[in-house]
Amino acid sequence: MNSLEALLDQIPIRHNLASHILLLGIVQGLFLTLVIFIRAKRRSAILFFGWMLLVQSIVFLDLYLCYTGLIKNVMWVNDSTEPLVLLIFPTLYFFLYALLERKPVTFKKHWLHFLLPLAYALSQTYYYLSPIEVKVNAYMGAYYQNLGFLDIPDGVNYSYNITKDRFRWLVLLSCTLYLICSIHLVLKSKKNRWMSAKNIKLDKYLFSQNTVMIALILSLTLFFIFFNFDDDGGDHYIGMAHTLTVFISSFFILSESRFFEKSWIADKYETLAGSSIEFESIEQFLNETAYYSDQEASLKNLAEKLGTNANTVSRLINSQTGMNFNDYINQKRIVLSKSRLVDHDFAHLTVEAIGQTVGFKSKSAFYSAFNKHVGQSPSAFVKQKKGQKTL
């Protein structure tokens, strides 16, 4: 058996194209995480995207150290990031859940999602407390079996191997389960009409869809490597796939930056930075005053009532709903008109008159908006509702 120093000296340091690609993805991932944490608002869904990137970057930093052999300088951290691997896909799900469902993610409500990573971490307690020789042998067994192993001191508890030997299957289980849940969230959101607006470059649904596709690339690579390599020798391919996904994500985020807009330096855009208004303020004002039912409602006038500028209101509506101002206002008008069309208190009014009461200036504008948001004409809607009541 080798001595500790002699065996560590035999571990080669390798820097090649694969290691450079790995490092590139780690650095870019950490940089993107920093940008998100600095720029994102508190309780913003994008923060979970940042946490996902951070967890991935830490995991693949461990992989980079192992692949290059630099781990021999910090051998005590070998395999210490395994519980974080089981957090990658839950954080992806949290991001999509907060973004698409627009509901907060709290430990009290979502503690079950942390159970597997926590349980695995606890099961590895004896490994974490094991002498350095155990961790060196674990690394040598995965990467350099031909170099030999160290003698292990007496009294080492190997019960951690019960779960460690099944780690890859736990990763595949987590990956599959959360991919299914994430795809379900995206497909569910696709049914919501407010997610289908085409007036902006990349709405929430498209970004969510692209995120799931990126995760799918990483997952397929994961499955391929796990079923074709018995040890950690192929994990660097997963790291290279991670680099690809990080740069694809960076492209999507940068493509939405207002830095590339033609009128980026115009004064009206610069006022956004100092604006303290939130989308919830717009929603509250509209719901409390029914301002949308005013035929003279306009973006400029609404902004004045809210004490801000039109561009801020427009951008908040775009970013939160994926709709422009007119579609957003018309959607609220249509919701109100649907209730009035079947309300006995409005039975004395014609369909056109009801359209005017909710804010439409003409019959054609009412019918066009109703068809767009409901998928049928107001008359057909009334006829359908009456038919349902007679059944």
Coordinates of C-alpha atoms in Angstrom, one line a residue:
M1 CA 0.0 0.0 0.0
N2 CA 1.1 3.6 -0.7
S3 CA 1.7 6.3 1.8
L4 CA -0.8 9.2 1.7
E5 CA 1.8 11.7 0.3
A6 CA 3.2 9.3 -2.2
L7 CA -0.2 8.4 -3.6
L8 CA -1.3 12.0 -3.8
D9 CA 1.9 12.8 -5.7
Q10 CA 1.0 10.2 -8.3
I11 CA -2.3 11.8 -9.2
P12 CA -1.7 13.6 -12.5
I13 CA -2.8 17.2 -13.1
R14 CA -4.6 17.4 -16.4
H15 CA -5.7 20.5 -18.2
N16 CA -7.2 19.9 -21.6
L17 CA -10.1 21.1 -23.8
A18 CA -12.6 19.3 -21.6
S19 CA -11.3 20.9 -18.4
H20 CA -11.3 24.4 -20.0
I21 CA -14.9 24.0 -21.1
L22 CA -15.8 22.8 -17.6
L23 CA -14.2 25.8 -16.0
L24 CA -15.8 28.2 -18.6
G25 CA -19.3 26.9 -17.6
I26 CA -18.5 27.2 -13.9
V27 CA -17.3 30.8 -14.2
Q28 CA -20.1 31.9 -16.4
G29 CA -22.6 30.2 -14.1
L30 CA -21.3 32.0 -11.0
F31 CA -21.2 35.3 -12.9
L32 CA -24.8 34.9 -14.0
T33 CA -25.8 34.0 -10.5
L34 CA -24.1 37.1 -9.1
V35 CA -26.0 39.3 -11.7
I36 CA -29.3 37.7 -10.8
F37 CA -28.8 38.1 -7.0
I38 CA -27.8 41.7 -7.4
R39 CA -30.5 42.7 -9.9
A40 CA -33.5 40.5 -9.0
K41 CA -36.1 41.9 -6.6
R42 CA -36.9 40.3 -3.3
R43 CA -39.2 37.3 -3.7
S44 CA -38.8 37.4 -7.4
A45 CA -39.2 34.0 -9.2
I46 CA -35.9 34.6 -11.0
L47 CA -34.0 34.3 -7.7
F48 CA -34.8 30.5 -7.8
F49 CA -33.2 30.5 -11.3
G50 CA -30.1 32.0 -9.6
W51 CA -30.1 29.4 -6.9
M52 CA -30.3 26.7 -9.5
L53 CA -27.3 28.1 -11.3
L54 CA -25.4 28.5 -8.0
V55 CA -26.1 24.9 -7.0
Q56 CA -25.0 23.6 -10.4
S57 CA -21.9 25.7 -10.4
I58 CA -20.8 24.4 -7.0
V59 CA -21.4 20.8 -8.0
F60 CA -19.5 21.1 -11.3
L61 CA -16.7 22.9 -9.5
D62 CA -16.3 19.7 -7.4
L63 CA -16.4 17.7 -10.7
Y64 CA -13.7 20.1 -12.2
L65 CA -11.4 19.5 -9.3
C66 CA -11.8 15.8 -9.5
Y67 CA -11.4 15.7 -13.3
T68 CA -8.2 17.8 -13.3
G69 CA -6.7 16.1 -10.2
L70 CA -6.6 19.4 -8.3
I71 CA -8.9 17.7 -5.7
K72 CA -5.7 16.2 -4.2
N73 CA -5.0 19.6 -2.7
V74 CA -8.4 19.6 -0.9
M75 CA -9.2 15.9 -0.7
W76 CA -11.3 16.4 2.4
V77 CA -14.1 17.9 0.2
N78 CA -14.3 14.9 -2.2
D79 CA -17.9 13.9 -2.7
S80 CA -19.1 16.6 -0.3
T81 CA -21.4 18.2 -3.0
E82 CA -23.5 15.0 -3.6
P83 CA -26.5 16.3 -1.6
L84 CA -26.5 19.5 -3.8
V85 CA -26.8 17.3 -6.9
L86 CA -30.2 16.2 -5.5
L87 CA -31.2 19.9 -5.2
I88 CA -30.6 20.9 -8.9
F89 CA -33.9 19.7 -10.2
P90 CA -36.0 20.8 -7.2
T91 CA -34.7 24.4 -7.7
L92 CA -35.6 24.2 -11.3
Y93 CA -39.1 23.2 -10.3
F94 CA -39.3 26.0 -7.7
F95 CA -38.3 28.6 -10.3
L96 CA -41.0 27.4 -12.8
Y97 CA -43.6 27.2 -10.0
A98 CA -42.9 30.7 -8.7
L99 CA -42.8 32.1 -12.2
L100 CA -45.9 30.4 -13.7
E101 CA -48.1 29.9 -10.7
R102 CA -47.1 33.2 -9.2
K103 CA -47.2 31.7 -5.8
P104 CA -44.4 32.0 -3.1
V105 CA -42.2 29.0 -2.4
T106 CA -41.8 28.5 1.4
F107 CA -40.1 25.8 3.4
K108 CA -43.2 25.4 5.5
K109 CA -45.3 24.5 2.4
H110 CA -42.6 22.8 0.3
W111 CA -40.4 21.1 2.9
L112 CA -41.1 17.7 1.2
H113 CA -38.9 18.7 -1.7
F114 CA -35.9 19.0 0.6
L115 CA -36.4 15.6 2.1
L116 CA -34.4 13.5 -0.3
P117 CA -31.3 15.8 -0.3
L118 CA -31.4 16.2 3.5
A119 CA -31.9 12.4 4.0
Y120 CA -29.0 11.6 1.8
A121 CA -26.7 14.2 3.5
L122 CA -27.6 12.6 6.9
S123 CA -26.9 9.1 5.5
Q124 CA -23.4 10.3 4.6
T125 CA -22.5 11.5 8.0
Y126 CA -20.0 8.7 8.7
Y127 CA -18.4 9.4 5.3
Y128 CA -17.9 13.1 6.1
L129 CA -16.4 12.1 9.5
S130 CA -14.2 9.4 8.0
P131 CA -10.4 9.8 7.9
I132 CA -8.8 11.3 4.8
E133 CA -7.7 7.8 3.7
V134 CA -11.3 6.9 3.1
K135 CA -11.9 9.9 0.8
V136 CA -8.7 9.3 -1.0
N137 CA -9.6 5.7 -1.7
A138 CA -13.1 6.8 -2.9
Y139 CA -11.5 9.2 -5.4
M140 CA -8.9 6.6 -6.6
G141 CA -11.6 4.0 -7.1
A142 CA -13.5 6.4 -9.3
Y143 CA -10.6 7.8 -11.4
Y144 CA -7.2 6.0 -10.9
Q145 CA -7.7 2.5 -9.7
N146 CA -4.4 1.5 -11.2
L147 CA -2.4 3.8 -8.8
G148 CA -3.4 1.8 -5.7
F149 CA -5.1 2.5 -2.4
L150 CA -4.3 3.4 1.1
D151 CA -4.6 1.4 4.3
I152 CA -7.8 2.3 6.2
P153 CA -7.6 2.8 10.0
D154 CA -9.6 0.4 12.1
G155 CA -13.1 1.3 13.3
V156 CA -14.4 3.0 10.2
N157 CA -18.2 2.7 9.8
Y158 CA -19.1 2.0 6.2
S159 CA -22.9 2.1 6.6
Y160 CA -22.9 5.2 4.4
N161 CA -22.3 2.9 1.4
I162 CA -25.9 1.7 1.6
T163 CA -27.1 4.9 0.1
K164 CA -23.8 6.0 -1.6
D165 CA -23.9 2.9 -3.9
R166 CA -27.4 4.0 -5.0
F167 CA -26.6 7.7 -5.4
R168 CA -26.8 7.6 -9.2
W169 CA -30.3 6.0 -9.1
L170 CA -31.4 8.7 -6.7
V171 CA -30.2 11.4 -9.1
L172 CA -32.0 9.8 -12.0
L173 CA -35.1 9.5 -9.8
S174 CA -35.0 13.2 -8.9
C175 CA -34.2 14.2 -12.4
T176 CA -37.2 12.2 -13.9
L177 CA -39.7 13.2 -11.2
Y178 CA -39.0 17.0 -11.4
L179 CA -38.7 17.0 -15.2
I180 CA -42.2 15.6 -15.3
C181 CA -43.5 18.1 -12.8
S182 CA -41.8 21.0 -14.6
I183 CA -43.2 19.9 -18.0
H184 CA -46.6 19.7 -16.4
L185 CA -46.3 23.3 -15.1
V186 CA -45.3 24.6 -18.6
L187 CA -48.1 22.7 -20.4
K188 CA -50.6 23.9 -17.8
S189 CA -49.5 27.5 -18.2
K190 CA -49.8 27.2 -22.0
K191 CA -53.6 26.9 -21.6
N192 CA -53.7 30.4 -20.0
R193 CA -54.4 32.9 -22.7
W194 CA -52.4 35.7 -21.0
M195 CA -49.3 33.5 -21.6
S196 CA -49.7 33.5 -25.4
A197 CA -49.1 37.2 -26.2
K198 CA -46.8 37.8 -29.2
N199 CA -46.0 41.4 -28.7
I200 CA -42.8 40.9 -26.8
K201 CA -39.7 38.9 -27.7
L202 CA -39.8 36.3 -25.0
D203 CA -42.7 36.0 -22.6
K204 CA -42.8 33.9 -19.4
Y205 CA -44.1 30.8 -21.1
L206 CA -41.4 30.8 -23.8
F207 CA -38.7 31.4 -21.2
S208 CA -40.1 28.5 -19.1
Q209 CA -40.4 26.3 -22.1
N210 CA -36.8 27.0 -23.1
T211 CA -35.6 26.4 -19.5
V212 CA -37.3 23.0 -19.5
M213 CA -35.7 22.2 -22.9
I214 CA -32.3 23.1 -21.5
A215 CA -32.9 20.9 -18.5
L216 CA -33.9 18.1 -20.8
I217 CA -30.5 18.4 -22.6
L218 CA -28.7 18.1 -19.3
S219 CA -30.9 15.2 -18.2
L220 CA -30.4 13.2 -21.4
T221 CA -26.7 13.6 -21.1
L222 CA -27.0 12.5 -17.5
F223 CA -28.9 9.3 -18.5
F224 CA -26.4 8.5 -21.3
I225 CA -23.4 8.9 -19.1
F226 CA -24.8 7.0 -16.1
F227 CA -25.7 4.0 -18.3
N228 CA -22.4 3.9 -20.2
F229 CA -19.9 4.6 -17.4
D230 CA -19.6 2.5 -14.3
D231 CA -17.6 5.1 -12.4
D232 CA -17.1 8.9 -12.5
G233 CA -14.9 8.7 -15.5
G234 CA -17.6 10.1 -17.8
D235 CA -18.9 12.9 -15.5
H236 CA -16.9 15.5 -17.4
Y237 CA -19.2 15.1 -20.3
I238 CA -22.1 16.1 -18.1
G239 CA -20.1 19.1 -17.0
M240 CA -19.5 20.1 -20.7
A241 CA -23.3 19.8 -21.3
H242 CA -23.8 22.0 -18.2
T243 CA -21.5 24.7 -19.8
L244 CA -23.6 24.5 -23.0
T245 CA -26.8 25.0 -21.0
V246 CA -25.4 27.9 -19.0
F247 CA -24.4 29.8 -22.2
I248 CA -27.8 29.1 -23.8
S249 CA -29.5 30.5 -20.6
S250 CA -27.2 33.5 -20.8
F251 CA -28.2 34.1 -24.4
F252 CA -31.9 34.1 -23.5
I253 CA -31.4 36.5 -20.6
L254 CA -29.1 38.8 -22.6
S255 CA -31.5 38.8 -25.5
E256 CA -34.1 40.4 -23.2
S257 CA -31.8 43.1 -22.0
R258 CA -33.0 46.7 -22.8
F259 CA -29.3 47.4 -23.6
F260 CA -30.1 46.3 -27.2
E261 CA -33.2 48.5 -27.7
K262 CA -32.9 51.3 -30.1
S263 CA -34.4 53.8 -27.7
W264 CA -32.4 52.6 -24.7
I265 CA -30.9 56.0 -23.9
A266 CA -34.2 57.9 -24.2
D267 CA -35.2 59.8 -21.1
K268 CA -38.5 57.9 -20.7
Y269 CA -36.6 54.7 -20.3
E270 CA -34.2 56.1 -17.8
T271 CA -37.0 57.0 -15.4
L272 CA -37.7 53.3 -14.9
A273 CA -34.8 52.9 -12.6
G274 CA -36.2 55.3 -10.1
S275 CA -39.8 54.0 -10.2
S276 CA -41.1 52.3 -7.1
I277 CA -44.5 51.3 -8.5
E278 CA -45.2 47.5 -8.5
F279 CA -47.5 45.6 -10.8
E280 CA -49.7 44.8 -7.8
S281 CA -50.5 48.5 -7.5
I282 CA -51.8 48.6 -11.0
E283 CA -53.9 45.5 -10.4
Q284 CA -55.3 46.9 -7.1
F285 CA -56.2 50.2 -8.7
L286 CA -58.0 48.7 -11.6
N287 CA -59.9 46.2 -9.5
E288 CA -61.0 48.8 -7.0
T289 CA -62.0 51.5 -9.4
A290 CA -63.0 49.4 -12.4
Y291 CA -61.0 52.0 -14.5
Y292 CA -60.8 49.6 -17.4
S293 CA -64.6 50.0 -18.0
D294 CA -64.1 53.6 -18.8
Q295 CA -64.3 54.1 -22.6
E296 CA -61.6 56.9 -22.4
A297 CA -59.2 54.6 -20.5
S298 CA -55.7 55.0 -21.9
L299 CA -52.1 54.1 -20.9
K300 CA -51.1 57.7 -20.4
N301 CA -54.1 58.5 -18.3
L302 CA -53.7 55.4 -16.1
A303 CA -50.0 56.3 -15.5
E304 CA -51.0 59.8 -14.4
K305 CA -53.5 58.4 -11.9
L306 CA -50.8 56.1 -10.6
G307 CA -48.3 58.9 -10.3
T308 CA -45.8 57.4 -12.7
N309 CA -45.0 57.4 -16.5
A310 CA -46.7 55.4 -19.3
N311 CA -43.6 53.4 -20.2
T312 CA -43.2 52.1 -16.6
V313 CA -46.8 50.9 -16.6
S314 CA -46.5 49.4 -20.0
R315 CA -43.4 47.5 -19.1
L316 CA -44.8 46.2 -15.8
I317 CA -47.9 44.9 -17.6
N318 CA -45.7 43.3 -20.3
S319 CA -43.3 41.6 -17.9
Q320 CA -46.1 40.3 -15.5
T321 CA -48.7 39.2 -18.0
G322 CA -47.1 38.9 -21.4
M323 CA -49.7 41.3 -22.8
N324 CA -49.7 44.9 -24.0
F325 CA -51.8 47.5 -22.4
N326 CA -54.8 47.2 -24.7
D327 CA -55.0 43.4 -24.4
Y328 CA -54.6 43.6 -20.7
I329 CA -57.5 46.1 -20.3
N330 CA -59.6 44.3 -22.8
Q331 CA -59.2 41.0 -21.0
K332 CA -60.6 42.6 -17.8
R333 CA -63.4 44.1 -19.8
I334 CA -64.3 40.8 -21.3
V335 CA -64.3 39.1 -17.9
L336 CA -66.8 41.8 -16.7
S337 CA -68.9 41.5 -19.9
K338 CA -69.2 37.7 -19.5
S339 CA -70.9 38.2 -16.1
R340 CA -73.2 41.0 -17.4
L341 CA -74.3 39.0 -20.5
V342 CA -75.9 36.4 -18.2
D343 CA -76.9 38.8 -15.4
H344 CA -80.7 39.4 -15.2
D345 CA -80.0 43.0 -14.1
F346 CA -78.6 43.7 -17.5
A347 CA -81.2 41.7 -19.5
H348 CA -82.8 44.8 -20.8
L349 CA -79.6 45.8 -22.6
T350 CA -78.5 44.7 -26.0
V351 CA -75.2 42.9 -26.5
E352 CA -73.7 46.1 -28.0
A353 CA -74.9 48.1 -25.0
I354 CA -73.3 45.7 -22.6
G355 CA -70.1 46.1 -24.5
Q356 CA -70.3 49.8 -24.1
T357 CA -70.9 49.5 -20.3
V358 CA -67.6 47.6 -19.9
G359 CA -65.6 50.1 -21.9
F360 CA -65.8 49.3 -25.6
K361 CA -66.7 52.2 -27.9
S362 CA -68.1 50.1 -30.8
K363 CA -69.8 46.8 -31.5
S364 CA -67.0 45.7 -33.7
A365 CA -64.3 46.3 -31.1
F366 CA -66.3 44.4 -28.5
Y367 CA -66.9 41.4 -30.8
S368 CA -63.3 41.3 -31.9
A369 CA -62.0 41.4 -28.3
F370 CA -64.5 38.9 -27.1
N371 CA -63.6 36.4 -29.9
K372 CA -60.0 36.8 -29.1
H373 CA -60.2 36.2 -25.4
V374 CA -63.2 33.8 -25.3
G375 CA -63.0 32.0 -28.6
Q376 CA -66.6 32.8 -29.6
S377 CA -68.9 35.7 -30.2
P378 CA -70.9 37.3 -27.3
S379 CA -74.1 36.0 -28.8
A380 CA -72.8 32.5 -29.1
F381 CA -71.6 32.7 -25.5
V382 CA -75.0 33.8 -24.2
K383 CA -76.7 31.0 -26.2
Q384 CA -74.3 28.5 -24.8
K385 CA -74.9 29.6 -21.2
K386 CA -78.7 29.5 -21.7
G387 CA -78.5 26.0 -23.1
Q388 CA -76.5 24.9 -20.1
K389 CA -79.2 26.2 -17.7
T390 CA -82.0 24.3 -19.5
L391 CA -80.2 21.0 -19.2

